[in-house]
Amino acid sequence: MPDTITITDDRTGKTVTVPIEGGVFPASAVRELDPSLFIYDPAYMQTAACKSAITFLDGEAGILRYRGYPIEQLAERSTYLEVAYLLLNGELPNAAQLAQWQSDVTSHTFIHENMRKRFVDGFHYDAHPMGMLVSSLAALGTFYNDAKDIDSKPSRDKQILRLIAKTPTLAAMCYRFSVGLPFVYPSNDLSFPANFLNMMWKVGDYQVDPRLERAMDVLFILHADHEQNCGTTAMRVVGSSHADPYTSAAAAASALYGPLHGGANEAVVRMLTEIGHIDNVPAFIEDVKSGKGSRLMGFGHRVYKNFDPRATIIKKTAYEVFEVTGKNPLLDIALKLEEVALSDPYFIDRKLYPNVDFYSGLIYQALGFPVAMFTVLFAIPRTAGWLAHWQELLGDKEQKISRPRQWYTGTDAREYVPLVAR
Ligand code: SDX
């Protein structure tokens, strides 16, 4: 059988046959049949909006690969900075390239003093750190007017470096502001994850525990990219208008903030806290199934209809962290929820499994992060993925400004009615 698809417009009898390649066929087939005809696909459920060579997902098999490397091997053997290099450049760095990359990132971790002294002080004392991060990413761009030169690769590379290096500094700044602690400057003698933990927690002679440093790095690796998720799609849509990468990243972070997306890790811990005890799990599950209660946050995924491979790795990492920090008491409730849900037809029929957010919040809470910081912890590593897709978009000759069409369901033309007659 040929790898083609034939579409016939029964209104005209006109037929078009187009190739199926890489699991997709061109929507131009529809344009050939009738330029005024559009495919209706709310939320892009069945639409490939771009070509990409960065991340591969197989939702049925629960497979996730960055540039062909299985996430399980990267989580076990790589570091976040090495993975960021891989996502951006397509290949693992050799020793010299990695050393240069680490040195470049380390020497770009500082932010302009005006961000720390004036900008952040403008927030209300109880501002949500994610709202602060979204604003800070856009504000950061105002310090680098060369960022608008998106056609220059040296300029793009410089902004990519600045964003990857400075996002942890911005994140820690938001936290320290929210708890009224003095800002901790980046330390050039620490690794990427250790420097972040130091900027977050340093009071007195704080020393980063290497086991927690490694756990943070693994979590950063697992969250670095995930194909065309909502936040990355926002990065691509805004980037397609040739907005600068800081403004595009602020849009991506805004999408990530939503509780159905990156905000789910925060929602999971609030849900577990509300359940309060494993004895309350069956009643909670019934509420979810009846539609009366909230959704089972941390469960379900648009692509994964099997276990999210990241959830499996995070669950293992949780036990390693708890050896250092002590077990998070919410773990028992999470394990009971998972056990009950995975044996209940409601969830089985809908192929709802734990996703990346189900266990990550338990680790973050055990590490001492306030719940409001959880999505910020997602945004730090996802910056690498957003930027890898941004540069891929700008290099794709088939891409233009994103501008989908619609199915108009409004009224036909009508005459203006004067106020006195309404
Ligand atoms: C992330 O896209 C990505 O890659 C995202 C991400 C990344 O790395 O970028 O992986 C990160 O966002 C993970 C997802 C985190 N969100 C949550 O945990 C929130 C809870 N989950 C859902 O709201 C939901 O599962 C989504 C948003 C994740 C996916 O939703 P879909 O694909 O749009 O599925 P749907 O809403 O159409 O649900 C299908 C059915 C519905 O039931 P019916 O109407 O058919 O009866 O499943 C039900 C839903 O009601 N359902 C759930 C559920 N998720 C879906 N029911 C209870 N609890 C849930 N969590």
Coordinates of C-alpha atoms and ligand atoms in Angstrom, one line a residue, residues 43 45 57 64 222-232 256 258-265 267-268 288-289 294-305 308 310 346-347 350-353 355-358 378 382 386, ligand 1:
A43 CA -6.4 22.6 21.0
M45 CA -5.3 17.7 19.3
L57 CA 7.8 11.1 22.6
L64 CA 11.0 10.1 25.9
L222 CA 13.8 15.5 33.5
H223 CA 12.1 18.9 33.0
A224 CA 14.3 20.3 30.3
D225 CA 12.1 19.7 27.3
H226 CA 9.0 17.9 26.2
E227 CA 8.2 18.4 22.5
Q228 CA 5.3 20.7 21.7
N229 CA 3.8 21.2 25.2
C230 CA 1.7 24.2 25.9
G231 CA 4.5 26.4 27.1
T232 CA 6.8 25.5 24.2
L256 CA 3.6 26.9 32.2
G258 CA -1.4 27.3 34.4
P259 CA -2.5 24.5 36.8
L260 CA -3.2 22.2 33.9
H261 CA 0.4 22.5 32.8
G262 CA 3.4 23.3 35.0
G263 CA 1.3 24.6 37.8
A264 CA 0.2 21.0 38.4
N265 CA 3.1 20.1 40.7
A267 CA -1.7 21.7 42.7
V268 CA -0.7 18.1 43.5
V288 CA -13.0 13.0 41.1
K289 CA -14.9 10.3 39.2
S294 CA -11.2 18.6 41.3
R295 CA -9.3 16.5 38.8
L296 CA -6.7 14.1 40.1
M297 CA -3.8 16.5 39.7
G298 CA -0.6 15.0 38.5
F299 CA -2.5 12.3 36.6
G300 CA -3.2 12.2 32.9
H301 CA -1.4 13.5 29.9
R302 CA -2.2 14.6 26.3
V303 CA 0.5 12.3 24.9
Y304 CA 1.4 9.7 27.5
K305 CA -1.3 7.0 27.6
D308 CA 5.2 9.1 32.0
R310 CA 9.8 10.9 34.1
Y346 CA -12.5 5.3 35.4
F347 CA -8.7 6.0 35.2
R350 CA -9.2 7.0 30.2
K351 CA -5.5 5.9 30.3
L352 CA -4.7 8.2 33.2
Y353 CA -1.3 7.5 34.7
N355 CA 2.7 12.3 35.1
V356 CA 5.9 14.3 35.7
D357 CA 4.1 16.4 38.3
F358 CA 2.7 13.7 40.5
F378 CA 9.9 23.6 36.4
R382 CA 12.5 24.2 30.7
W386 CA 12.0 26.7 25.1
Ligands
SDX1 C1 2.5 18.8 32.1 O1 2.2 18.5 27.2 C2 3.2 18.3 28.0 O2 4.1 17.6 27.6 C3 3.1 18.8 29.4 C4 4.2 18.4 30.3 C5 5.5 19.0 29.9 O3 6.5 18.4 30.3 O4 5.5 20.1 29.4 O5 4.3 17.0 30.3 C6 3.9 18.9 31.7 O6 1.8 19.7 31.9 C7 2.0 17.5 32.7 C8 0.4 17.5 32.9 C9 0.2 18.2 34.3 N1 -1.3 18.5 34.5 C10 -1.9 17.8 35.4 O7 -1.5 16.9 36.1 C11 -3.4 18.3 35.6 C12 -4.3 17.1 35.6 N2 -4.4 16.5 34.3 C13 -5.3 16.9 33.3 O8 -6.0 18.1 33.5 C14 -5.2 16.3 32.0 O9 -4.9 15.0 32.1 C15 -4.2 17.0 31.0 C16 -4.5 18.5 30.9 C17 -2.8 16.8 31.4 C18 -4.4 16.4 29.6 O10 -5.7 16.6 29.3 P1 -6.3 16.2 27.9 O11 -5.3 15.5 27.1 O12 -6.9 17.5 27.3 O13 -7.4 15.2 28.3 P2 -8.9 15.6 28.6 O14 -8.9 16.8 29.5 O15 -9.6 15.6 27.3 O16 -9.4 14.3 29.5 C19 -9.8 13.1 28.8 C20 -10.7 12.5 29.9 C21 -11.8 13.4 30.4 O17 -12.9 12.6 30.8 P3 -14.2 12.5 29.9 O18 -14.7 13.9 29.6 O19 -13.8 11.8 28.6 O20 -15.2 11.8 30.7 O21 -10.0 12.1 31.0 C22 -10.4 12.9 32.1 C23 -11.2 14.1 31.6 O22 -12.2 14.5 32.5 N3 -9.2 13.4 32.8 C24 -9.1 13.3 34.2 C25 -7.8 13.8 34.4 N4 -7.2 14.1 33.3 C26 -8.1 13.8 32.3 N5 -10.0 13.0 35.1 C27 -9.5 13.1 36.4 N6 -8.2 13.5 36.7 C28 -7.4 13.9 35.8 N7 -6.2 14.3 36.1

